[in-house]
Amino acid sequence: MSEFVIELVDVVKRFATPEGNEVTAVDHVSLQIRHGEFFSLLGPSGCGKTTSLRMIAGFEWPTSGEVLIDGKPMGRTPPFWRPVNTVFQSYALFQHMTVFQNVAFGLEMDKTPASEIKHRVGEALEMVKLSGMERRKPRQLSGGQQQRVALARALVKRPKVLLLDEPLGALDLKLRREMQIELKTLQEQVGITFIYVTHDQEEALTMSDRITVMNRGKALQTGSPVEIYERPNCRFVADFIGQANFFAGKMLAFDDQGARVAIPALQTELIGQPVGNLEPGQAVAVSIRPEKVRIAQEPAFGSNSVRGRVIHTTYIGSNTHVLLELAGGVRINAWEQNKISTLDPKAYFLPGQEIWANLFPENVLILPED
Amino acid sequence: MLWMGGVYLGSLATLLLNSFFYLDGFTGLVVRRFTLSTYQQLFTPSNMDIVFRTAGMALAVTLATIILAFPLSYYMSRYASKRQKGLLYLAVLLPLWSSYLVRVYAWKLILAKEGILSWFISHAGAQGLLDALLSNPVIGGSSLSLSPIGIFVVFTYVWLPYMILPIHAALERVPRSLLEASSDLGAKPLQTAWNVILPLSFPGVVAGSIFTFSLTLGDFIVPSVLGNSSFFIGQVVLSHQGTSGNIPLAAAFTMIPIVIMIVYLLIARKLGAFEAL
Ligand SMILES: Nc1ncnc2c1ncn2[C@@H]1O[C@H](COP(=O)(O)OP(=O)(O)OP(=O)(O)O)[C@@H](O)[C@H]1O
Ligand SMILES: [Mg+2]
């Protein structure tokens, strides 16, 4: 058994468009996915997530590079010979078959004995909580139920890897949250590797063991949710995952706390954590997340402290979102947790209030400018 | 629309009514009194022969058009390039622009004893086979142009577009994702064709067969141009209501295709042909 269940080695996929141009949907992507992982492909619309997934399933073949499943190069192996199954975004259920027949389909194609089919379909339907609906047609089910049929239909084949292309995209928010938890539980229960495509960063963060962030066909960063959120390796990832304040800056020098950058707009220098290979003199993006900006009456010891003024506040219950204007007119967002229960308006900051924004060096990331 | 429906249902009702009257043998006039004697007359062996011959022909033609239309439509919807598709479409539709009569007579010439097909067959060394077919008492005749085989060939030709178009439309409507899902679940191409494509295009086949079946049942031109002395329903209706003035019997004969079609539609519905509409 190979260490990785799926590997993409320098995969490129180009399409000829009807307009006569060529688009590079997937641009030199390499991925290594481990056995039993919940792995997500995350990125904005059109970044090549679906295309990557379809190359693993066998619906598309790479223009160059190689897809390996369990160490075996797939080449032009058709989908029906690959040990992976797909849950389609549109569900793609067979409308002319009952729920039972839909789930049994894959096993029948494999010529599984009828008694075993009955047993396994029953098991799969129980797993997705659809027992008793065997004789319904897909059109007689709600969207969420159809989603479960699609899931059971793929899982019943006990694939090495389950490919899911935005499987919750068509569901309303509440059902979506429920299904996220259910999917995650199910994945842990069956132990099958899931490759999950989504453009919802929150979904990816809460469900995944590891995430690859894609943009314009490129895989920008692969890591655990914590790594992706706390140590994004470029401006795009920092911006796409969660929220971030950015300052344009110039690398000055490395020191014992990290590195020093000049921020012309603030007319000051900041100390932060360099990410990746940076050279003095290089243009960088300096980022800090809103919840990591500390607002105080005094500058804090050991912090980058910048003088500022409260412009606007929004009370949202657990937090107060504060818009600050720093020196040089630069505006940033700061989220303060409401840790004390009080009705005093001053506790939630007042517009016009003069403050210090403390940007601790460990919270300030210095990223290469895209 | 409503008006047209009214006229249509009205004439159907008149037909039904007429079929319960009878023709007085002496006066040659229609007696407008309720009776089942016309139907008694209809169910005589010689008339039933005509009914079975016509229905058998309709069935054979329908099956033949399905067998011919399916692969062609399949190719058109799955493999043909845009250009090829356009050309094939044109090829299917073009014959419909020329008169049906012209095409039937053209086929009579093709099938005639001295016609191009006979010439071709004898030069291909298959004369013996043709003779054997023609000497068959049920489907044979003096030549291809005067035999049930000839009628069958021409019917199949003229109604083929009516089968191709609905099947093609149904195949085009099968979403690509379903074919991918099938393949993903382990179905080889033939298994996908049999388990997914065929059932999903079944409504198209039913729609097409309604055309070919009813058109064949009601046609009197092809059998009178190419037939021998064995009549088809259309011809009998024509002669009864024309020459012999036996409107009640003609009406009773007309009821047969209608009843057959109603039964056929009921069976098709039972099989779920209309669920996907
Ligand atoms: N069959 C195709 N022919 C031409 N271009 C294609 C084809 N499939 C995908 N593309 C292009 O490749 C790029 C990536 O598409 P892909 O479907 O992989 O994006 P995605 O990340 O799944 O986006 P979304 O979140 O919107 O589903 C897009 O620019 C798209 O237009
Ligand atoms: Mg997509």
CSV table of N, CA, C and O and ligand atoms in Angstrom, one decimal, chain A residues 49-50 89 165-166 197, ligand 2:
chain,number,residue,atom,x,y,z
A,49,LYS,N,-11.3,23.6,-9.1
A,49,LYS,CA,-11.6,22.6,-8.1
A,49,LYS,C,-12.3,21.4,-8.8
A,49,LYS,O,-11.8,20.2,-8.7
A,50,THR,N,-13.4,21.7,-9.5
A,50,THR,CA,-14.1,20.6,-10.1
A,50,THR,C,-13.3,19.9,-11.2
A,50,THR,O,-13.3,18.6,-11.2
A,89,GLN,N,-22.6,17.4,-7.5
A,89,GLN,CA,-23.3,18.5,-7.0
A,89,GLN,C,-24.8,18.5,-7.3
A,89,GLN,O,-25.6,18.8,-6.5
A,165,ASP,N,-18.3,16.9,-4.8
A,165,ASP,CA,-18.2,18.2,-5.4
A,165,ASP,C,-19.3,19.2,-4.9
A,165,ASP,O,-20.4,19.1,-5.3
A,166,GLU,N,-19.0,20.0,-4.0
A,166,GLU,CA,-19.9,20.9,-3.4
A,166,GLU,C,-21.2,20.2,-3.1
A,166,GLU,O,-22.3,20.7,-3.5
A,197,VAL,N,-14.9,19.2,-2.3
A,197,VAL,CA,-14.7,20.5,-3.0
A,197,VAL,C,-15.7,21.5,-2.5
A,197,VAL,O,-16.9,21.2,-2.3
C,2,MG,MG,-17.1,23.4,-9.6
